[in-house]
């Protein structure tokens, strides 16, 4: 099935599965994909199925719709097209299948690099990661799957829209953006501060930008870090405690 991945800078904010209906994109909340940014028109564009392909049609938007850096009015979409709407990008994937897993070392390196770059998961990515952890694709198919546990972030200090978050999604975005799963309330909070990625029974946290500082149990971390039961996590001045349900 074709999909759209809404991205801001390097973070994937939303995943939308495309069917044979129309998907609308714009600033107003009645759109299928809402982008809360003044550079985006109320009803900016739409993407729809036309016989045997998907088409993007601009809705006379003020700042225009761009596909692969070219301004368009109406265009047939191809796999991997990059659609620029204001400051956000929609990545169009005609098929969500991925290549077969590589051997252990290469799979681990390439998959983790992909996570750092886009923070985007597919079912095949999960299979590759499981194979890397178990010692290769062959070992993963024979290993007993780990029991899935659901992570929870509870606010200890600071202001967010909720006091407690159950991390059921593959990707949880922390930031001030309306697209964020955990919305920060501080005036100068980053629009996208950090991402928490769910990988089977594990949760991995990473900063969304090099300027964002993350501390675990009082120690600054860089890159990706696995969360453990009882960890105190500080992101953009907000303190959370991580536990399993």
CSV table of C-alpha atoms in Angstrom, one decimal:
chain,number,residue,atom,x,y,z
A,1,UNK,CA,0.0,0.0,0.0
A,2,UNK,CA,1.2,3.5,-0.8
A,3,UNK,CA,2.0,5.8,2.1
A,4,UNK,CA,2.8,9.4,2.9
A,5,UNK,CA,5.3,10.3,5.6
A,6,UNK,CA,5.0,13.8,7.0
A,7,UNK,CA,8.4,15.1,8.0
A,8,UNK,CA,9.8,18.2,9.7
A,9,UNK,CA,13.5,18.4,9.3
A,10,UNK,CA,14.7,14.9,10.2
A,11,UNK,CA,11.7,13.8,12.2
A,12,UNK,CA,8.8,11.8,10.8
A,13,UNK,CA,5.7,13.3,12.4
A,14,UNK,CA,2.9,11.3,10.8
A,15,UNK,CA,2.3,8.3,8.6
A,16,UNK,CA,-0.7,8.2,6.3
A,17,UNK,CA,-1.8,5.1,4.3
A,18,UNK,CA,-3.2,6.0,0.9
A,19,UNK,CA,-6.3,4.3,-0.4
A,20,UNK,CA,-8.3,5.1,-3.5
A,21,UNK,CA,-9.9,8.2,-1.9
A,22,UNK,CA,-8.5,11.7,-1.7
A,23,UNK,CA,-6.1,12.9,0.9
A,24,UNK,CA,-6.2,16.7,1.6
A,25,UNK,CA,-3.3,18.7,3.0
A,26,UNK,CA,-3.5,22.1,4.6
A,27,UNK,CA,-3.3,24.3,7.7
A,28,UNK,CA,-7.0,23.8,8.8
A,29,UNK,CA,-8.0,20.9,11.1
A,30,UNK,CA,-10.5,19.4,8.6
A,31,UNK,CA,-7.6,18.2,6.4
A,32,UNK,CA,-6.5,14.6,6.3
A,33,UNK,CA,-2.9,15.9,6.9
A,34,UNK,CA,-2.9,19.1,9.0
A,35,UNK,CA,0.3,21.2,8.9
A,36,UNK,CA,0.1,24.0,11.5
A,37,UNK,CA,2.3,26.5,9.7
A,38,UNK,CA,1.5,30.0,8.4
A,39,UNK,CA,3.4,29.2,5.1
A,40,UNK,CA,0.7,26.5,4.4
A,41,UNK,CA,-2.7,27.5,3.0
A,42,UNK,CA,-5.9,26.4,4.7
A,43,UNK,CA,-6.5,23.8,2.0
A,44,UNK,CA,-3.2,23.6,0.3
A,45,UNK,CA,-3.3,20.6,-2.0
A,46,UNK,CA,-4.8,17.1,-2.4
A,47,UNK,CA,-3.5,13.7,-3.4
A,48,UNK,CA,-5.9,11.3,-5.1
A,49,UNK,CA,-6.0,8.0,-7.0
A,50,UNK,CA,-6.5,8.4,-10.8
A,51,UNK,CA,-7.1,5.1,-12.5
A,52,UNK,CA,-3.7,3.5,-12.0
A,53,UNK,CA,-1.6,6.1,-10.2
A,54,UNK,CA,-1.6,8.8,-7.6
A,55,UNK,CA,-1.9,12.5,-8.5
A,56,UNK,CA,-1.0,15.6,-6.5
A,57,UNK,CA,-3.0,18.7,-7.4
A,58,UNK,CA,-2.3,22.1,-5.9
A,59,UNK,CA,-5.3,24.1,-4.6
A,60,UNK,CA,-4.2,27.5,-5.8
A,61,UNK,CA,-2.1,27.7,-2.6
A,62,UNK,CA,-0.3,31.0,-1.8
A,63,UNK,CA,3.2,29.5,-1.6
A,64,UNK,CA,2.7,26.6,-3.9
A,65,UNK,CA,3.4,22.9,-3.9
A,66,UNK,CA,6.8,21.5,-4.9
A,67,UNK,CA,7.7,18.0,-6.0
A,68,UNK,CA,11.4,17.2,-6.1
A,69,UNK,CA,12.1,21.0,-5.9
A,70,UNK,CA,9.9,21.8,-8.9
A,71,UNK,CA,6.7,23.9,-8.4
A,72,UNK,CA,3.7,22.0,-9.7
A,73,UNK,CA,0.0,22.5,-10.3
A,74,UNK,CA,-0.9,18.9,-11.0
A,75,UNK,CA,1.5,16.0,-11.4
A,76,UNK,CA,1.6,12.2,-11.3
A,77,UNK,CA,3.5,11.0,-8.2
A,78,UNK,CA,6.3,8.4,-8.4
A,79,UNK,CA,7.9,6.3,-5.7
A,80,UNK,CA,10.2,8.3,-3.4
A,81,UNK,CA,8.9,11.7,-4.6
A,82,UNK,CA,9.6,14.5,-2.1
A,83,UNK,CA,6.7,16.9,-1.7
A,84,UNK,CA,7.5,20.3,-0.1
A,85,UNK,CA,4.6,22.0,1.6
A,86,UNK,CA,5.8,25.1,3.4
A,87,UNK,CA,8.6,24.0,5.7
A,88,UNK,CA,7.3,20.4,5.9
A,89,UNK,CA,8.0,17.5,3.5
A,90,UNK,CA,5.7,14.7,2.5
A,91,UNK,CA,7.7,11.6,1.4
A,92,UNK,CA,5.6,9.5,-1.1
A,93,UNK,CA,6.2,5.8,-1.0
A,94,UNK,CA,4.4,3.8,-3.7
A,95,UNK,CA,5.4,0.6,-1.9
A,96,UNK,CA,6.5,0.2,1.7
A,97,UNK,CA,8.5,-3.0,1.1
A,98,UNK,CA,12.2,-2.8,1.8
A,99,UNK,CA,15.2,-4.9,0.7
A,100,UNK,CA,16.1,-8.2,2.3
A,101,UNK,CA,18.1,-8.0,5.5
A,102,UNK,CA,21.9,-7.8,5.2
A,103,UNK,CA,24.3,-9.9,7.2
A,104,UNK,CA,24.6,-9.2,10.9
A,105,UNK,CA,27.1,-6.3,11.1
A,106,UNK,CA,26.0,-4.6,7.9
A,107,UNK,CA,22.3,-4.9,8.8
A,108,UNK,CA,22.9,-3.4,12.2
A,109,UNK,CA,24.9,-0.5,10.9
A,110,UNK,CA,22.7,0.4,7.9
A,111,UNK,CA,19.4,0.1,9.7
A,112,UNK,CA,20.5,2.2,12.7
A,113,UNK,CA,21.9,4.8,10.3
A,114,UNK,CA,18.6,5.0,8.6
A,115,UNK,CA,16.8,5.5,11.9
A,116,UNK,CA,19.1,8.4,12.8
A,117,UNK,CA,18.5,10.0,9.4
A,118,UNK,CA,14.7,9.8,9.1
A,119,UNK,CA,13.3,8.2,12.3
A,120,UNK,CA,11.0,6.2,10.1
A,121,UNK,CA,10.0,2.5,10.7
A,122,UNK,CA,8.6,-0.1,8.4
A,123,UNK,CA,7.8,-3.8,9.1
A,124,UNK,CA,10.9,-4.8,7.2
A,125,UNK,CA,13.1,-2.4,9.3
A,126,UNK,CA,11.8,-4.1,12.4
A,127,UNK,CA,12.7,-7.5,11.0
A,128,UNK,CA,16.2,-6.3,10.2
A,129,UNK,CA,16.7,-4.9,13.6
A,130,UNK,CA,15.5,-8.1,15.2
A,131,UNK,CA,17.9,-10.0,13.0
A,132,UNK,CA,20.8,-7.7,14.0
A,133,UNK,CA,20.0,-8.2,17.7
A,134,UNK,CA,19.7,-11.9,17.5
A,135,UNK,CA,22.9,-12.3,15.6
A,136,UNK,CA,21.7,-12.3,12.0
A,137,UNK,CA,18.6,-13.0,10.0
A,138,UNK,CA,18.8,-16.8,10.3
A,139,UNK,CA,19.1,-16.6,14.1
A,140,UNK,CA,16.2,-14.2,14.4
A,141,UNK,CA,13.8,-16.6,12.7
A,142,UNK,CA,14.6,-19.3,15.2
A,143,UNK,CA,14.7,-17.2,18.3
A,144,UNK,CA,11.8,-16.9,20.6
A,145,UNK,CA,10.3,-13.4,20.3
A,146,UNK,CA,10.7,-11.2,23.3
A,147,UNK,CA,7.5,-10.4,25.3
A,148,UNK,CA,6.4,-6.9,24.3
A,149,UNK,CA,6.1,-4.5,27.1
A,150,UNK,CA,4.6,-1.0,26.9
A,151,UNK,CA,6.7,1.9,28.0
A,152,UNK,CA,5.3,4.9,30.0
A,153,UNK,CA,6.7,8.4,30.4
A,154,UNK,CA,5.5,10.2,33.5
A,155,UNK,CA,6.1,13.9,33.9
A,156,UNK,CA,8.2,14.6,37.0
A,157,UNK,CA,9.0,18.3,36.4
A,158,UNK,CA,7.8,20.8,33.8
A,159,UNK,CA,4.8,21.5,31.7
A,160,UNK,CA,3.3,19.2,29.0
A,161,UNK,CA,-0.2,18.7,27.7
A,162,UNK,CA,-0.6,15.5,29.8
A,163,UNK,CA,0.9,14.2,33.0
A,164,UNK,CA,1.5,10.6,31.7
A,165,UNK,CA,2.1,9.1,28.3
A,166,UNK,CA,1.7,5.4,27.2
A,167,UNK,CA,4.1,4.8,24.4
A,168,UNK,CA,2.1,2.5,22.1
A,169,UNK,CA,3.3,4.0,18.8
A,170,UNK,CA,6.4,3.0,16.9
A,171,UNK,CA,7.5,6.6,17.0
A,172,UNK,CA,6.7,9.2,19.7
A,173,UNK,CA,7.7,12.8,19.0
A,174,UNK,CA,8.5,15.2,21.8
A,175,UNK,CA,8.2,18.9,21.1
A,176,UNK,CA,6.1,22.0,20.9
A,177,UNK,CA,4.7,21.3,17.4
A,178,UNK,CA,1.0,20.5,17.2
A,179,UNK,CA,2.1,17.3,15.4
A,180,UNK,CA,4.1,16.1,18.5
A,181,UNK,CA,2.8,13.2,20.5
A,182,UNK,CA,4.1,14.8,23.7
A,183,UNK,CA,3.5,18.5,23.5
A,184,UNK,CA,5.9,20.8,25.4
A,185,UNK,CA,4.4,24.0,26.9
A,186,UNK,CA,7.5,26.1,27.5
A,187,UNK,CA,7.7,29.3,25.4
A,188,UNK,CA,11.1,28.5,23.9
A,189,UNK,CA,10.7,24.7,23.6
A,190,UNK,CA,11.8,23.2,20.2
A,191,UNK,CA,9.1,22.3,17.8
A,192,UNK,CA,10.7,18.9,17.6
A,193,UNK,CA,13.0,18.1,20.5
A,194,UNK,CA,13.4,14.3,20.6
A,195,UNK,CA,12.0,11.0,19.3
A,196,UNK,CA,11.3,7.8,21.2
A,197,UNK,CA,11.4,4.8,18.9
A,198,UNK,CA,9.7,1.5,19.9
A,199,UNK,CA,11.6,-1.6,18.8
A,200,UNK,CA,9.8,-4.7,20.1
A,201,UNK,CA,10.4,-4.7,23.9
A,202,UNK,CA,12.9,-1.9,23.8
A,203,UNK,CA,12.5,1.9,23.6
A,204,UNK,CA,15.3,4.1,22.1
A,205,UNK,CA,15.5,7.8,22.6
A,206,UNK,CA,17.4,10.3,20.4
A,207,UNK,CA,17.6,14.1,20.0
A,208,UNK,CA,15.9,15.4,16.9
A,209,UNK,CA,18.6,18.1,16.5
A,210,UNK,CA,22.2,18.5,17.6
A,211,UNK,CA,21.3,21.5,19.6
A,212,UNK,CA,18.8,19.6,21.8
A,213,UNK,CA,20.3,18.2,25.0
A,214,UNK,CA,19.0,14.9,26.5
A,215,UNK,CA,20.1,13.7,29.9
A,216,UNK,CA,19.5,10.2,31.4
A,217,UNK,CA,19.8,9.9,35.2
A,218,UNK,CA,21.6,13.2,35.2
A,219,UNK,CA,24.2,12.3,32.5
A,220,UNK,CA,24.2,13.9,29.1
A,221,UNK,CA,23.8,11.5,26.2
A,222,UNK,CA,24.5,11.7,22.5
A,223,UNK,CA,23.1,9.6,19.7
A,224,UNK,CA,20.6,6.9,20.5
A,225,UNK,CA,20.1,5.5,24.0
A,226,UNK,CA,18.0,2.6,25.2
A,227,UNK,CA,15.6,3.5,28.0
A,228,UNK,CA,15.5,1.2,31.1
A,229,UNK,CA,13.0,0.8,33.9
A,230,UNK,CA,13.1,3.8,36.3
A,231,UNK,CA,15.3,6.0,34.1
A,232,UNK,CA,14.9,9.8,34.7
A,233,UNK,CA,14.9,11.5,31.3
A,234,UNK,CA,15.3,15.2,30.8
A,235,UNK,CA,14.5,16.8,27.4
A,236,UNK,CA,14.3,20.5,26.8
A,237,UNK,CA,13.9,21.3,30.5
A,238,UNK,CA,11.2,18.6,31.1
A,239,UNK,CA,11.9,15.7,33.4
A,240,UNK,CA,10.2,12.3,32.8
A,241,UNK,CA,10.4,9.0,34.5
A,242,UNK,CA,10.4,6.0,32.3
A,243,UNK,CA,8.7,2.8,33.4
A,244,UNK,CA,7.1,-0.3,31.9
A,245,UNK,CA,3.3,-0.9,32.2
